[in-house]
Short mmCIF file of C-alpha atoms in Angstrom, two decimals:
data_model
loop_
_atom_site.label_atom_id
_atom_site.label_comp_id
_atom_site.label_asym_id
_atom_site.label_seq_id
_atom_site.Cartn_x
_atom_site.Cartn_y
_atom_site.Cartn_z
CA ALA A 1176 -21.70 -172.94 103.87
CA LEU A 1177 -20.58 -169.42 104.81
CA ALA A 1178 -23.81 -168.77 106.69
CA GLY A 1179 -23.40 -172.04 108.58
CA GLY A 1180 -19.87 -171.13 109.61
CA VAL A 1181 -20.91 -167.66 110.75
CA ALA A 1182 -23.86 -169.11 112.66
CA GLU A 1183 -21.55 -171.49 114.49
CA ALA A 1184 -18.98 -168.78 115.29
CA ALA A 1185 -21.14 -165.72 115.98
CA GLY A 1186 -24.74 -166.91 116.29
CA ALA A 1187 -27.78 -167.10 114.03
CA PRO A 1188 -28.67 -163.35 114.08
CA THR A 1189 -25.20 -162.44 112.83
CA ALA A 1190 -25.45 -165.06 110.09
CA VAL A 1191 -28.74 -163.56 108.92
CA VAL A 1192 -27.20 -160.08 108.81
CA VAL A 1193 -24.18 -161.34 106.86
CA SER A 1194 -26.47 -163.08 104.37
CA ALA A 1195 -28.51 -159.91 103.87
CA VAL A 1196 -25.35 -157.83 103.34
CA LEU A 1197 -24.03 -160.27 100.73
CA ILE A 1198 -27.33 -160.22 98.85
CA ALA A 1199 -27.38 -156.42 98.90
CA ALA A 1200 -23.76 -156.32 97.70
CA ALA A 1201 -24.75 -158.24 94.57
CA ALA A 1202 -27.30 -155.61 93.53
CA PRO A 1203 -24.81 -153.08 92.03
CA ALA A 1204 -23.19 -155.80 89.91
CA ALA A 1205 -26.58 -156.96 88.65
CA TRP A 1206 -27.57 -153.37 87.86
CA ARG A 1207 -24.45 -152.94 85.69
CA LEU A 1208 -25.16 -155.98 83.53
CA PRO A 1209 -25.32 -154.88 79.87
CA PRO A 1210 -28.85 -154.81 78.44
CA ILE A 1211 -29.84 -156.93 75.46
CA SER A 1212 -30.76 -154.47 72.75
CA GLU A 1213 -32.60 -156.88 70.48
CA PRO A 1214 -33.80 -160.50 70.51
CA ALA A 1215 -31.82 -163.27 68.90
CA PRO A 1216 -32.77 -164.24 65.34
CA ALA A 1217 -35.41 -166.90 64.78
CA SER A 1218 -34.35 -170.51 64.36
CA VAL A 1219 -36.04 -173.65 63.13
CA SER A 1220 -36.09 -175.12 66.62
CA GLY A 1221 -37.90 -172.30 68.36
CA PRO A 1222 -38.99 -168.67 68.42
CA PRO A 1223 -36.68 -165.71 68.88
CA ALA A 1224 -35.19 -165.34 72.34
CA MET A 1225 -36.96 -162.75 74.45
CA SER A 1226 -35.36 -159.49 75.43
CA ARG A 1227 -34.79 -158.53 79.05
CA ALA A 1228 -37.93 -156.42 78.88
CA ALA A 1229 -40.17 -159.44 78.32
CA PRO A 1230 -42.82 -159.86 81.04
CA LEU A 1231 -41.94 -162.43 83.66
CA THR A 1232 -45.21 -164.28 83.10
CA ARG A 1233 -44.35 -164.69 79.42
CA VAL A 1234 -40.88 -166.02 80.23
CA VAL A 1235 -42.28 -168.53 82.73
CA ALA A 1236 -45.10 -169.62 80.41
CA SER A 1237 -42.65 -170.25 77.57
CA GLY A 1238 -40.37 -172.21 79.86
CA VAL A 1239 -43.22 -174.34 81.18
CA ARG A 1240 -44.39 -175.15 77.65
CA ALA A 1241 -40.88 -176.07 76.56
CA ILE A 1242 -40.32 -178.34 79.57
CA ALA A 1243 -43.75 -179.99 79.37
CA GLY A 1244 -43.32 -180.57 75.62
CA SER A 1245 -40.05 -182.49 75.98
CA ARG A 1246 -39.83 -185.73 77.95
CA PRO A 1247 -36.06 -185.41 78.55
CA LEU A 1248 -36.53 -181.90 79.93
CA ALA A 1249 -39.61 -182.90 81.93
CA ARG A 1250 -37.96 -185.88 83.62
CA ALA A 1251 -34.76 -183.95 84.34
CA THR A 1252 -36.81 -181.14 85.87
CA LEU A 1253 -39.03 -183.43 87.96
CA THR A 1254 -36.05 -185.41 89.22
CA SER A 1255 -34.20 -182.26 90.25
CA VAL A 1256 -37.27 -180.78 91.96
CA LEU A 1257 -37.75 -183.92 94.06
CA SER A 1258 -34.07 -183.88 94.98
CA CYS A 1259 -34.30 -180.22 95.97
CA ALA A 1260 -37.34 -180.96 98.10
CA ALA A 1261 -35.33 -183.62 99.93
CA GLN A 1262 -32.45 -181.16 100.37
CA GLY A 1263 -34.86 -178.61 101.83
CA MET A 1264 -36.08 -181.21 104.31
CA MET A 1265 -32.52 -182.04 105.32
CA THR A 1266 -31.65 -178.35 105.76
CA ALA A 1267 -34.64 -177.86 108.06
CA CYS A 1268 -33.49 -180.83 110.14
CA LEU A 1269 -29.82 -179.80 110.46
CA PRO A 1270 -30.14 -177.60 113.59
CA LEU A 1271 -31.97 -180.38 115.43
CA LEU A 1272 -29.43 -182.90 114.16
CA GLY A 1273 -26.66 -180.70 115.56
CA GLU A 1274 -28.35 -180.61 118.94
CA ARG A 1275 -28.84 -184.36 118.94
CA ALA A 1276 -25.30 -185.12 117.81
CA VAL A 1277 -23.14 -182.70 119.82
CA GLY A 1278 -25.60 -180.57 121.78
CA GLY A 1279 -25.41 -177.47 119.58
CA ALA A 1280 -27.69 -176.31 116.76
CA GLY A 1281 -24.82 -174.34 115.24
CA PHE A 1282 -23.01 -177.58 114.46
CA GLY A 1283 -25.90 -178.61 112.25
CA ALA A 1284 -25.73 -175.34 110.33
CA ALA A 1285 -21.96 -175.68 109.94
CA LEU A 1286 -22.49 -179.08 108.32
CA LEU A 1287 -23.66 -177.22 105.22
CA SER A 1288 -20.00 -176.46 104.56
CA CYS A 1289 -19.33 -180.21 104.42
CA ALA A 1290 -21.97 -180.62 101.74
CA ALA A 1291 -20.62 -177.66 99.77
CA LEU A 1292 -17.04 -178.93 99.93
CA SER A 1293 -17.93 -182.47 98.86
CA ALA A 1294 -20.06 -181.13 96.00
CA LEU A 1295 -17.12 -179.02 94.83
CA LEU A 1296 -14.73 -181.97 95.01
CA ALA A 1297 -17.11 -184.25 93.13
CA ASN A 1298 -17.52 -181.73 90.34
CA ALA A 1299 -13.75 -181.26 90.17
CA VAL A 1300 -13.31 -185.00 89.62
CA LEU A 1301 -16.01 -185.08 86.94
CA ALA A 1302 -14.42 -182.08 85.24
CA ARG A 1303 -11.18 -184.07 85.06
CA TYR A 1304 -13.04 -187.06 83.59
CA PRO A 1305 -16.00 -185.49 81.75
CA HIS A 1306 -17.05 -188.66 79.91
CA ALA A 1307 -16.85 -191.03 82.86
CA VAL A 1308 -20.60 -190.92 83.55
CA ALA A 1309 -23.40 -189.74 81.25
CA PRO A 1310 -25.45 -186.77 82.53
CA ASP A 1311 -28.67 -188.78 82.24
CA THR A 1312 -27.22 -191.49 84.47
CA VAL A 1313 -26.13 -188.96 87.07
CA LEU A 1314 -29.61 -187.45 87.20
CA TRP A 1315 -31.27 -190.67 88.39
CA ALA A 1316 -28.34 -192.14 90.33
CA ALA A 1317 -27.68 -189.04 92.46
CA PRO A 1318 -31.10 -189.16 94.20
CA LEU A 1319 -30.45 -192.79 95.21
CA LEU A 1320 -27.16 -191.75 96.81
CA GLN A 1321 -28.94 -188.85 98.46
CA ALA A 1322 -31.67 -191.12 99.83
CA ALA A 1323 -29.11 -193.52 101.29
CA ALA A 1324 -27.25 -190.63 102.94
CA LEU A 1325 -30.43 -189.27 104.51
CA GLY A 1326 -31.22 -192.71 105.88
CA LEU A 1327 -27.75 -192.85 107.39
CA ALA A 1328 -28.26 -189.44 109.00
CA ALA A 1329 -31.49 -190.69 110.55
CA ALA A 1330 -29.90 -193.76 112.10
CA GLY A 1331 -26.29 -192.82 112.84
CA GLY A 1332 -24.34 -190.82 115.40
CA PRO A 1333 -22.13 -187.72 115.00
CA VAL A 1334 -19.59 -189.33 112.66
CA ALA A 1335 -22.31 -190.90 110.54
CA LEU A 1336 -24.03 -187.50 110.36
CA VAL A 1337 -20.92 -185.80 108.98
CA VAL A 1338 -20.45 -188.61 106.45
CA ALA A 1339 -24.11 -188.47 105.44
CA VAL A 1340 -24.06 -184.73 104.80
CA GLY A 1341 -20.86 -185.12 102.81
CA VAL A 1342 -22.45 -187.84 100.68
CA VAL A 1343 -25.45 -185.59 100.04
CA GLY A 1344 -23.01 -183.04 98.64
CA LEU A 1345 -21.33 -185.70 96.50
CA ALA A 1346 -24.71 -186.35 94.93
CA GLU A 1347 -25.90 -182.75 94.76
CA GLY A 1348 -22.91 -181.24 92.92
CA PRO A 1349 -22.74 -183.65 89.96
CA GLN A 1350 -26.53 -183.71 89.69
CA LEU A 1351 -26.63 -179.94 89.19
CA THR A 1352 -23.90 -180.13 86.54
CA ALA A 1353 -25.72 -182.98 84.78
CA LEU A 1354 -28.97 -181.02 84.90
CA PHE A 1355 -27.34 -178.06 83.16
CA ALA A 1356 -25.91 -180.39 80.50
CA VAL A 1357 -29.30 -181.96 79.77
CA ARG A 1358 -31.05 -178.59 79.62
CA HIS A 1359 -28.45 -177.23 77.23
CA ARG A 1360 -28.68 -180.34 75.06
CA GLU A 1361 -32.46 -180.63 74.91
CA ALA A 1362 -33.79 -177.06 75.06
CA PRO A 1363 -34.34 -175.23 71.76
CA GLU A 1364 -31.74 -172.54 71.25
CA GLY A 1365 -34.35 -169.79 71.33
CA LEU A 1366 -35.86 -171.08 74.57
CA ARG A 1367 -32.82 -171.96 76.66
CA THR A 1368 -33.09 -168.86 78.82
CA GLN A 1369 -36.74 -169.57 79.58
CA VAL A 1370 -36.06 -173.26 80.32
CA PHE A 1371 -33.20 -172.47 82.70
CA THR A 1372 -35.18 -169.70 84.44
CA THR A 1373 -38.33 -171.80 84.86
CA GLY A 1374 -36.39 -174.88 85.93
CA ALA A 1375 -34.51 -172.91 88.57
CA SER A 1376 -37.76 -171.43 89.87
CA LEU A 1377 -39.28 -174.90 90.21
CA LYS A 1378 -36.21 -176.17 92.08
CA ILE A 1379 -36.33 -173.26 94.52
CA THR A 1380 -40.03 -173.93 95.05
CA GLY A 1381 -39.32 -177.61 95.71
CA PHE A 1382 -36.63 -176.71 98.25
CA ALA A 1383 -38.97 -174.30 100.03
CA VAL A 1384 -41.85 -176.79 100.12
CA GLY A 1385 -39.53 -179.49 101.45
CA ALA A 1386 -38.27 -177.24 104.23
CA ALA A 1387 -41.81 -176.17 105.13
CA VAL A 1388 -43.01 -179.76 105.31
CA ALA A 1389 -40.01 -180.99 107.30
CA GLY A 1390 -40.26 -178.33 110.01
CA PRO A 1391 -43.41 -179.64 111.71
CA LEU A 1392 -42.37 -183.24 111.05
CA ALA A 1393 -38.97 -182.76 112.68
CA ASP A 1394 -40.61 -181.17 115.70
CA ARG A 1395 -42.52 -184.41 116.26
CA SER A 1396 -39.95 -186.92 115.04
CA LEU A 1397 -36.55 -185.98 113.67
CA THR A 1398 -35.92 -189.50 112.47
CA GLY A 1399 -39.31 -189.57 110.77
CA ALA A 1400 -38.62 -186.29 108.97
CA LEU A 1401 -35.30 -187.61 107.66
CA LEU A 1402 -36.92 -190.82 106.47
CA VAL A 1403 -39.57 -188.79 104.62
CA ALA A 1404 -36.73 -186.81 103.03
CA ALA A 1405 -35.04 -190.05 101.99
CA GLY A 1406 -38.29 -191.30 100.49
CA THR A 1407 -38.77 -188.05 98.60
CA ALA A 1408 -35.30 -188.34 97.07
CA ALA A 1409 -35.92 -191.98 96.16
CA LEU A 1410 -39.14 -191.00 94.36
CA ALA A 1411 -36.98 -189.31 91.74
CA VAL A 1412 -36.03 -192.71 90.29
CA PRO A 1413 -39.56 -193.95 89.43
CA ALA A 1414 -40.36 -190.43 88.22
CA TRP A 1415 -37.38 -190.64 85.89
CA LEU A 1416 -38.39 -194.08 84.60
CA ALA A 1417 -42.02 -193.04 84.10
CA LEU A 1418 -40.96 -190.24 81.76
CA ARG A 1419 -38.40 -192.24 79.80
CA PRO A 1420 -38.72 -191.42 76.08
CA GLY A 1421 -39.28 -194.25 73.64
CA GLY A 1422 -36.56 -193.18 71.26
CA ARG A 1423 -34.09 -190.40 70.71
CA PRO A 1424 -35.60 -187.32 72.39
CA ALA A 1425 -36.78 -184.71 69.98
CA ARG A 1426 -36.36 -181.08 70.74
CA THR A 1427 -39.50 -179.15 71.46
CA THR A 1428 -40.79 -176.49 69.11
CA ALA A 1429 -43.01 -174.72 71.61
CA ARG A 1430 -43.99 -171.21 70.76
CA ALA A 1431 -43.53 -168.27 73.05
#
């Protein structure tokens, strides 16, 4: 959202510089994080948690095994990855949408702030009423809302575009919160760090792949790229249903 606002006000090169400065500013804080001197004790539901010195490949492998060994974790992860791929497609289309709607690519980038604000508001409402909707329901319902919003962006004008991006945020914010809740509930205590790390990596990969696919598509047909994004988001629902567990999900006991 900040980058979109800077891009609209001062141009894309300035937005890139501001983004790089903010990333660099986070490095000292990360460096000062206290180290973990020893792993957590073993538990019946999983192996001891790894220390910060554990190789990245070992962390990822443990996370993959934990996710693949649990249907609730697998379907939550797959659903979120498909949603992130659709979000990446939308992000790649935003500059062209801005040009089509008001004649300026910066307007499309600034629309990211609309999505961020609506996501924040949606999460604030859910925080006020935490038991209104189950996390599992949010995980499959949010992609449907996202798909409808992307279809609206493909067919509508400037006002419809703003509404569509806002609706995407309304879906994105609660879905992320629900995803965290499901991961915390289903992941073995000794593997939560690995599950969260691996899941986040897969989501980032999905976003990047979606953006890479949408770029060439949008160059040929902006409407077509948005419809592909809507279809990708909608795929999360059959993916969720295909991985539905037969009974109460059991926690995985994967070994590191």
